[in-house]
Amino acid sequence: MKLKGKSILIISNEPWGDVWYSKQNYAFELSRNNQVLFLNPVKKWSPISILTSRIRTTQYSDTLHILDYGNPLPVRTKQLDQWNNKIISKRLRKWIKKNHFNDYIVWTFDPHRLYDAKLLGARLGIFHYVDMYGPEHFGSHKLYDNSDVILATSPKLIEGYSHYNKPTYHIPHGISKDEYIISADQLEKIKLPFKRYGLYTGAIDYRMDFSLVEKALKKFNHINFLFVGPVQLPETNDAAQRIFTEKKYPNALAIGPRHYKELKYFIHLADFCISFLDVKHIPNTISNHKTLGYLAQGKPIFSPVFHAYKELGDIIYMSNDHNELLELMDHYFKKGEDEIQPAKRIEYSKKYLFDKMLTDIGEHLSELLRE
């Protein structure tokens, strides 16, 4: 099956906006050659939704529209969840048919809701596992029951689900061909109080290793560190408060989120990148989709050991030991690295272009459907 000329309904557990994750990237890439309807997370429940689900769409492009809706019932028990799923699925199916979105594929990233593609009227149901949701989610089990195929960014994400006997394919994180195109005009629009810096992009929240960040800020107090992403600090983490609330370290600057398509310019201007994630959270040991963006610009990356990249050697500097990782940084700052390393990183990242990922997925679907 070629993923071209199709109608695709993407169900996301994260809303459309400036901050993009795998769901938004897939929607954008698929919309290059398909009609895509992107379902935002459900609105807060309101009694008016009992009678009408407040279905609204906004246009992002000619081939990509964003849909919002409300649940007819408050989802407070498993039984209410099941009733709600049936009602809203039928309402959405009716709306979709009325708006001439025909013969479509449901491609869901959300383990919580709309877990029956056939009830939605789809020709095919895909569950794309990109985050470690955990087996406790009722919806994820229903999705395994009802989906035709499972895609996963890592085999580790689907351990414990083999008894469902569903066709399952490993599809690593992808990267857009746009990430290699740097506009000089856009580059000039990046205004910062310093020219040289190390860069972190992504959410600044409980998943970050604030202790490691603080150690780096202290050890390399002559180097600027730029943090680009939404700030949601854990209140009980003293290091987080010192760095981002009290602003104790003058070499740390957090500027909040920027649109995903702008991040490549901050990466391009950076001397190096960091992915200081807390390995006590198991998903942080698997992979980080920001890594490919760093590699696409040839940047040195300092991070914990990601399972997906542990065979790459020294094109990524990885260690789960704080002191060892800081020593790797110190060595790089003092000695530099082989001049061939940036080219090796760029070459590696191109193995995961979305064009290839979507071709691979299409071939898997052809096998499944015997087309």
Tab-separated table of C-alpha atoms in Angstrom:
chain	number	residue	atom	x	y	z
A	1	MET	CA	0.000	0.000	0.000
A	2	LYS	CA	1.388	3.380	-0.966
A	3	LEU	CA	0.483	6.007	1.585
A	4	LYS	CA	-0.553	8.469	-1.092
A	5	GLY	CA	-4.003	9.705	-1.992
A	6	LYS	CA	-5.482	8.265	1.214
A	7	SER	CA	-7.798	9.727	3.835
A	8	ILE	CA	-6.280	9.377	7.305
A	9	LEU	CA	-7.806	10.139	10.693
A	10	ILE	CA	-5.070	10.699	13.300
A	11	ILE	CA	-6.063	10.491	16.968
A	12	SER	CA	-3.606	12.290	19.236
A	13	ASN	CA	-3.230	12.461	23.000
A	14	GLU	CA	-1.413	15.792	22.615
A	15	PRO	CA	-3.017	18.858	20.996
A	16	TRP	CA	-2.042	20.594	17.808
A	17	GLY	CA	0.064	23.669	18.508
A	18	ASP	CA	3.615	25.000	18.408
A	19	VAL	CA	5.045	22.071	20.378
A	20	TRP	CA	5.169	19.011	18.130
A	21	TYR	CA	5.667	15.389	19.064
A	22	SER	CA	5.520	12.259	16.918
A	23	LYS	CA	1.773	12.670	16.358
A	24	GLN	CA	1.998	16.159	14.897
A	25	ASN	CA	4.997	15.220	12.774
A	26	TYR	CA	3.230	12.195	11.314
A	27	ALA	CA	0.138	14.283	10.584
A	28	PHE	CA	2.227	16.914	8.795
A	29	GLU	CA	4.276	14.398	6.806
A	30	LEU	CA	1.248	12.319	5.819
A	31	SER	CA	-0.574	15.470	4.710
A	32	ARG	CA	2.022	16.024	1.968
A	33	ASN	CA	0.345	13.276	-0.079
A	34	ASN	CA	-2.908	12.507	1.757
A	35	GLN	CA	-5.951	14.162	3.283
A	36	VAL	CA	-5.441	14.190	7.059
A	37	LEU	CA	-7.890	14.924	9.863
A	38	PHE	CA	-6.110	15.411	13.208
A	39	LEU	CA	-8.254	14.792	16.306
A	40	ASN	CA	-7.151	16.854	19.280
A	41	PRO	CA	-7.506	15.487	22.822
A	42	VAL	CA	-11.101	15.730	23.954
A	43	LYS	CA	-12.402	18.995	25.413
A	44	LYS	CA	-13.315	19.256	29.086
A	45	TRP	CA	-16.708	17.639	29.648
A	46	SER	CA	-19.750	19.905	29.684
A	47	PRO	CA	-23.441	18.971	30.147
A	48	ILE	CA	-24.187	20.461	26.718
A	49	SER	CA	-22.150	17.622	25.191
A	50	ILE	CA	-24.857	15.139	26.184
A	51	LEU	CA	-26.904	16.482	23.277
A	52	THR	CA	-24.161	17.688	20.936
A	53	SER	CA	-20.460	16.902	20.864
A	54	ARG	CA	-19.447	20.394	19.702
A	55	ILE	CA	-17.502	19.082	16.704
A	56	ARG	CA	-15.442	21.871	15.147
A	57	THR	CA	-12.597	21.940	12.640
A	58	THR	CA	-9.859	24.429	11.826
A	59	GLN	CA	-7.736	24.376	8.700
A	60	TYR	CA	-3.955	24.113	8.898
A	61	SER	CA	-3.504	23.535	5.166
A	62	ASP	CA	-5.501	22.312	2.179
A	63	THR	CA	-4.734	18.729	3.198
A	64	LEU	CA	-4.627	18.976	6.999
A	65	HIS	CA	-7.508	19.917	9.297
A	66	ILE	CA	-7.697	19.897	13.097
A	67	LEU	CA	-10.852	18.541	14.754
A	68	ASP	CA	-12.105	19.271	18.281
A	69	TYR	CA	-15.045	17.630	20.031
A	70	GLY	CA	-16.585	17.035	23.453
A	71	ASN	CA	-17.479	13.753	25.159
A	72	PRO	CA	-21.215	13.096	25.633
A	73	LEU	CA	-20.567	11.544	29.069
A	74	PRO	CA	-18.115	12.279	31.889
A	75	VAL	CA	-15.581	9.441	31.776
A	76	ARG	CA	-15.312	8.521	35.465
A	77	THR	CA	-15.724	4.747	35.408
A	78	LYS	CA	-14.883	1.954	32.976
A	79	GLN	CA	-18.584	1.502	32.182
A	80	LEU	CA	-19.047	5.210	31.415
A	81	ASP	CA	-15.903	5.040	29.297
A	82	GLN	CA	-17.355	2.205	27.213
A	83	TRP	CA	-20.731	3.926	26.773
A	84	ASN	CA	-19.024	7.191	25.911
A	85	ASN	CA	-16.795	5.498	23.340
A	86	LYS	CA	-19.789	4.010	21.525
A	87	ILE	CA	-21.757	7.268	21.478
A	88	ILE	CA	-18.932	9.560	20.397
A	89	SER	CA	-17.624	7.068	17.825
A	90	LYS	CA	-21.051	6.999	16.151
A	91	ARG	CA	-21.328	10.799	16.257
A	92	LEU	CA	-17.889	11.228	14.722
A	93	ARG	CA	-18.614	8.562	12.105
A	94	LYS	CA	-21.791	10.398	11.095
A	95	TRP	CA	-19.970	13.754	10.941
A	96	ILE	CA	-17.087	12.276	8.921
A	97	LYS	CA	-19.470	10.691	6.408
A	98	LYS	CA	-21.419	13.944	6.081
A	99	ASN	CA	-18.174	15.794	5.319
A	100	HIS	CA	-17.155	13.332	2.589
A	101	PHE	CA	-14.091	11.902	4.334
A	102	ASN	CA	-14.384	8.435	2.833
A	103	ASP	CA	-12.633	5.048	2.949
A	104	TYR	CA	-10.302	6.270	5.661
A	105	ILE	CA	-7.597	4.828	7.891
A	106	VAL	CA	-7.692	5.444	11.649
A	107	TRP	CA	-4.145	5.985	12.921
A	108	THR	CA	-4.186	6.435	16.686
A	109	PHE	CA	-1.455	7.494	19.099
A	110	ASP	CA	-3.858	7.818	22.040
A	111	PRO	CA	-4.260	4.858	24.441
A	112	HIS	CA	-7.220	6.381	26.283
A	113	ARG	CA	-10.095	6.846	23.831
A	114	LEU	CA	-11.736	5.996	20.501
A	115	TYR	CA	-10.316	2.499	20.671
A	116	ASP	CA	-12.451	0.839	17.989
A	117	ALA	CA	-11.569	1.853	14.428
A	118	LYS	CA	-14.416	-0.195	12.946
A	119	LEU	CA	-16.955	1.602	15.137
A	120	LEU	CA	-15.552	4.838	13.699
A	121	GLY	CA	-16.202	3.472	10.209
A	122	ALA	CA	-12.551	3.006	9.220
A	123	ARG	CA	-11.269	0.568	6.614
A	124	LEU	CA	-8.146	-0.056	8.725
A	125	GLY	CA	-7.076	0.615	12.317
A	126	ILE	CA	-3.454	1.357	13.284
A	127	PHE	CA	-2.238	1.751	16.873
A	128	HIS	CA	1.099	3.589	16.851
A	129	TYR	CA	2.931	3.069	20.134
A	130	VAL	CA	5.432	5.932	20.558
A	131	ASP	CA	5.364	6.405	24.343
A	132	MET	CA	5.475	4.012	27.288
A	133	TYR	CA	1.879	4.316	28.447
A	134	GLY	CA	1.922	1.260	30.692
A	135	PRO	CA	-0.440	-1.735	30.610
A	136	GLU	CA	-2.771	-0.226	33.204
A	137	HIS	CA	-4.577	1.898	30.613
A	138	PHE	CA	-7.906	0.310	29.774
A	139	GLY	CA	-7.886	1.882	26.310
A	140	SER	CA	-4.525	0.418	25.293
A	141	HIS	CA	-5.821	-3.136	25.821
A	142	LYS	CA	-8.956	-2.375	23.809
A	143	LEU	CA	-6.796	-0.897	21.050
A	144	TYR	CA	-4.753	-4.084	20.872
A	145	ASP	CA	-7.994	-6.039	20.579
A	146	ASN	CA	-9.513	-3.808	17.914
A	147	SER	CA	-6.557	-2.593	15.819
A	148	ASP	CA	-5.456	-4.340	12.639
A	149	VAL	CA	-1.772	-3.528	13.075
A	150	ILE	CA	0.554	-2.225	15.804
A	151	LEU	CA	3.511	0.078	15.121
A	152	ALA	CA	6.088	0.740	17.852
A	153	THR	CA	9.119	3.016	18.017
A	154	SER	CA	10.897	0.412	20.148
A	155	PRO	CA	10.355	-3.311	20.790
A	156	LYS	CA	10.647	-2.482	24.505
A	157	LEU	CA	7.384	-0.547	24.367
A	158	ILE	CA	5.310	-3.599	23.508
A	159	GLU	CA	6.775	-6.145	25.883
A	160	GLY	CA	3.899	-7.862	27.655
A	161	TYR	CA	1.438	-7.550	24.770
A	162	SER	CA	2.498	-10.540	22.645
A	163	HIS	CA	-0.531	-12.593	23.714
A	164	TYR	CA	-2.740	-10.390	21.512
A	165	ASN	CA	-1.110	-11.961	18.427
A	166	LYS	CA	-1.417	-8.800	16.353
A	167	PRO	CA	0.873	-7.929	13.417
A	168	THR	CA	3.487	-5.702	15.051
A	169	TYR	CA	6.253	-3.723	13.354
A	170	HIS	CA	9.192	-1.763	14.716
A	171	ILE	CA	9.181	1.737	13.191
A	172	PRO	CA	11.857	4.000	14.750
A	173	HIS	CA	11.370	7.723	15.245
A	174	GLY	CA	11.489	9.623	11.954
A	175	ILE	CA	12.817	12.973	10.796
A	176	SER	CA	11.496	15.386	8.189
A	177	LYS	CA	13.501	16.339	5.117
A	178	ASP	CA	12.721	19.942	6.126
A	179	GLU	CA	15.186	19.631	9.023
A	180	TYR	CA	18.126	19.785	6.595
A	181	ILE	CA	17.026	23.040	4.965
A	182	ILE	CA	18.293	26.184	6.694
A	183	SER	CA	17.008	29.567	5.536
A	184	ALA	CA	19.512	32.395	6.003
A	185	ASP	CA	16.638	34.860	6.483
A	186	GLN	CA	15.080	32.761	9.251
A	187	LEU	CA	18.478	32.232	10.854
A	188	GLU	CA	18.952	35.986	11.176
A	189	LYS	CA	15.691	36.237	13.131
A	190	ILE	CA	17.140	34.232	16.032
A	191	LYS	CA	18.148	36.847	18.595
A	192	LEU	CA	19.974	35.691	21.725
A	193	PRO	CA	22.137	37.512	24.290
A	194	PHE	CA	25.085	35.260	23.387
A	195	LYS	CA	26.510	33.689	20.232
A	196	ARG	CA	27.859	30.396	21.560
A	197	TYR	CA	25.909	27.923	23.652
A	198	GLY	CA	24.880	24.372	24.407
A	199	LEU	CA	21.243	23.560	23.700
A	200	TYR	CA	18.430	21.564	25.279
A	201	THR	CA	15.067	21.343	23.497
A	202	GLY	CA	11.951	19.754	24.936
A	203	ALA	CA	9.793	19.867	28.026
A	204	ILE	CA	11.503	21.064	31.199
A	205	ASP	CA	9.606	18.884	33.636
A	206	TYR	CA	9.871	15.858	35.935
A	207	ARG	CA	11.618	13.861	33.190
A	208	MET	CA	14.693	16.104	33.232
A	209	ASP	CA	17.732	15.228	35.345
A	210	PHE	CA	17.988	18.570	37.159
A	211	SER	CA	20.854	17.354	39.326
A	212	LEU	CA	22.970	16.718	36.223
A	213	VAL	CA	21.963	20.062	34.713
A	214	GLU	CA	23.052	21.857	37.870
A	215	LYS	CA	26.388	20.023	37.960
A	216	ALA	CA	27.060	21.020	34.338
A	217	LEU	CA	26.163	24.659	35.009
A	218	LYS	CA	28.594	24.728	37.929
A	219	LYS	CA	31.453	22.844	36.260
A	220	PHE	CA	31.212	24.771	32.992
A	221	ASN	CA	30.230	28.178	34.334
A	222	HIS	CA	31.993	29.846	31.394
A	223	ILE	CA	29.647	28.143	28.906
A	224	ASN	CA	26.087	29.275	28.178
A	225	PHE	CA	23.249	26.742	28.211
A	226	LEU	CA	20.027	27.524	26.341
A	227	PHE	CA	16.775	25.700	27.186
A	228	VAL	CA	13.954	25.828	24.631
A	229	GLY	CA	10.664	24.251	25.658
A	230	PRO	CA	7.676	24.516	27.997
A	231	VAL	CA	8.620	24.849	31.675
A	232	GLN	CA	6.621	22.717	34.122
A	233	LEU	CA	8.885	22.367	37.129
A	234	PRO	CA	8.352	19.736	39.824
A	235	GLU	CA	7.772	21.802	42.959
A	236	THR	CA	9.707	19.432	45.202
A	237	ASN	CA	12.898	19.431	43.120
A	238	ASP	CA	15.281	21.932	44.726
A	239	ALA	CA	17.753	21.925	41.832
A	240	ALA	CA	14.953	22.709	39.364
A	241	GLN	CA	13.837	25.645	41.484
A	242	ARG	CA	17.373	27.001	41.828
A	243	ILE	CA	18.012	26.833	38.076
A	244	PHE	CA	14.726	27.987	36.561
A	245	THR	CA	12.814	29.855	39.290
A	246	GLU	CA	15.533	31.502	41.358
A	247	LYS	CA	17.773	31.803	38.265
A	248	LYS	CA	20.829	31.177	40.402
A	249	TYR	CA	23.079	30.370	37.440
A	250	PRO	CA	23.714	33.241	34.989
A	251	ASN	CA	24.881	30.818	32.283
A	252	ALA	CA	21.407	29.203	32.082
A	253	LEU	CA	18.689	30.784	29.941
A	254	ALA	CA	15.200	29.320	29.417
A	255	ILE	CA	13.170	31.046	26.686
A	256	GLY	CA	10.040	28.883	26.685
A	257	PRO	CA	8.660	26.921	23.731
A	258	ARG	CA	9.118	27.769	20.075
A	259	HIS	CA	7.330	26.289	17.082
A	260	TYR	CA	8.739	22.892	16.208
A	261	LYS	CA	9.762	24.046	12.733
A	262	GLU	CA	11.894	26.820	14.303
A	263	LEU	CA	13.941	24.503	16.522
A	264	LYS	CA	16.356	23.575	13.738
A	265	TYR	CA	17.652	27.153	13.705
A	266	PHE	CA	18.504	27.068	17.413
A	267	ILE	CA	20.163	23.684	16.830
A	268	HIS	CA	22.098	25.004	13.835
A	269	LEU	CA	23.566	27.854	15.897
A	270	ALA	CA	24.429	25.681	18.914
A	271	ASP	CA	27.928	24.357	19.627
A	272	PHE	CA	26.558	21.160	21.167
A	273	CYS	CA	23.303	19.659	22.430
A	274	ILE	CA	22.291	17.956	25.665
A	275	SER	CA	19.563	15.448	26.456
A	276	PHE	CA	19.857	15.422	30.234
A	277	LEU	CA	16.957	13.100	31.013
A	278	ASP	CA	16.413	11.239	34.268
A	279	VAL	CA	17.053	7.519	33.711
A	280	LYS	CA	14.905	6.639	36.729
A	281	HIS	CA	12.009	7.134	34.300
A	282	ILE	CA	12.236	4.052	32.078
A	283	PRO	CA	11.034	5.760	28.846
A	284	ASN	CA	14.095	8.024	29.097
A	285	THR	CA	16.336	5.000	28.578
A	286	ILE	CA	14.757	3.967	25.267
A	287	SER	CA	15.149	6.923	22.894
A	288	ASN	CA	14.473	10.627	22.500
A	289	HIS	CA	12.912	11.878	19.275
A	290	LYS	CA	14.842	15.172	19.603
A	291	THR	CA	18.076	13.238	18.993
A	292	LEU	CA	17.528	12.920	15.246
A	293	GLY	CA	17.111	16.693	14.967
A	294	TYR	CA	20.472	17.200	16.663
A	295	LEU	CA	22.141	14.571	14.484
A	296	ALA	CA	20.673	16.137	11.329
A	297	GLN	CA	22.703	19.277	12.069
A	298	GLY	CA	25.815	17.233	12.887
A	299	LYS	CA	25.897	18.386	16.508
A	300	PRO	CA	27.692	16.605	19.366
A	301	ILE	CA	25.125	15.233	21.832
A	302	PHE	CA	25.660	14.488	25.513
A	303	SER	CA	23.044	12.216	27.033
A	304	PRO	CA	22.282	9.166	29.138
A	305	VAL	CA	22.475	5.812	27.375
A	306	PHE	CA	19.534	5.459	24.989
A	307	HIS	CA	18.829	1.855	24.048
A	308	ALA	CA	18.042	2.851	20.450
A	309	TYR	CA	21.452	4.491	19.939
A	310	LYS	CA	23.827	2.494	22.132
A	311	GLU	CA	25.529	0.837	19.134
A	312	LEU	CA	26.453	4.137	17.485
A	313	GLY	CA	29.833	4.522	19.120
A	314	ASP	CA	31.156	8.012	19.674
A	315	ILE	CA	28.883	9.953	17.332
A	316	ILE	CA	26.790	10.407	20.504
A	317	TYR	CA	28.490	10.844	23.874
A	318	MET	CA	26.470	8.740	26.321
A	319	SER	CA	26.816	7.694	29.936
A	320	ASN	CA	24.451	7.124	32.846
A	321	ASP	CA	27.171	8.169	35.284
A	322	HIS	CA	27.103	11.919	35.948
A	323	ASN	CA	30.834	12.293	36.511
A	324	GLU	CA	31.698	10.271	33.430
A	325	LEU	CA	29.337	12.274	31.223
A	326	LEU	CA	30.729	15.560	32.546
A	327	GLU	CA	34.244	14.298	31.813
A	328	LEU	CA	33.183	13.502	28.247
A	329	MET	CA	31.965	17.084	27.935
A	330	ASP	CA	35.171	18.457	29.434
A	331	HIS	CA	37.276	16.427	27.008
A	332	TYR	CA	35.220	17.673	24.064
A	333	PHE	CA	35.514	21.316	25.166
A	334	LYS	CA	39.294	21.014	25.536
A	335	LYS	CA	40.217	18.656	22.686
A	336	GLY	CA	37.339	18.839	20.222
A	337	GLU	CA	36.601	15.802	18.068
A	338	ASP	CA	37.470	14.235	14.725
A	339	GLU	CA	36.345	16.552	11.933
A	340	ILE	CA	34.498	13.685	10.221
A	341	GLN	CA	32.044	13.280	13.123
A	342	PRO	CA	29.455	15.891	12.013
A	343	ALA	CA	29.172	14.269	8.568
A	344	LYS	CA	28.755	10.823	10.157
A	345	ARG	CA	25.916	12.129	12.313
A	346	ILE	CA	24.110	13.691	9.369
A	347	GLU	CA	24.523	10.527	7.303
A	348	TYR	CA	23.133	8.389	10.126
A	349	SER	CA	20.096	10.632	10.656
A	350	LYS	CA	19.086	10.340	6.999
A	351	LYS	CA	18.393	6.638	7.486
A	352	TYR	CA	15.269	7.738	9.351
A	353	LEU	CA	13.737	10.215	6.938
A	354	PHE	CA	9.949	10.161	7.108
A	355	ASP	CA	9.786	9.284	3.416
A	356	LYS	CA	11.520	5.992	4.234
A	357	MET	CA	9.471	5.400	7.392
A	358	LEU	CA	6.196	5.884	5.508
A	359	THR	CA	7.372	3.637	2.669
A	360	ASP	CA	8.223	0.917	5.194
A	361	ILE	CA	4.838	1.273	6.883
A	362	GLY	CA	3.099	1.093	3.507
A	363	GLU	CA	4.943	-2.128	2.669
A	364	HIS	CA	3.947	-3.658	6.008
A	365	LEU	CA	0.324	-2.711	5.369
A	366	SER	CA	0.510	-4.287	1.908
A	367	GLU	CA	1.681	-7.539	3.487
A	368	LEU	CA	-1.169	-7.378	5.957
A	369	LEU	CA	-3.825	-6.579	3.357
A	370	ARG	CA	-2.165	-8.765	0.690
A	371	GLU	CA	-2.367	-5.968	-1.837
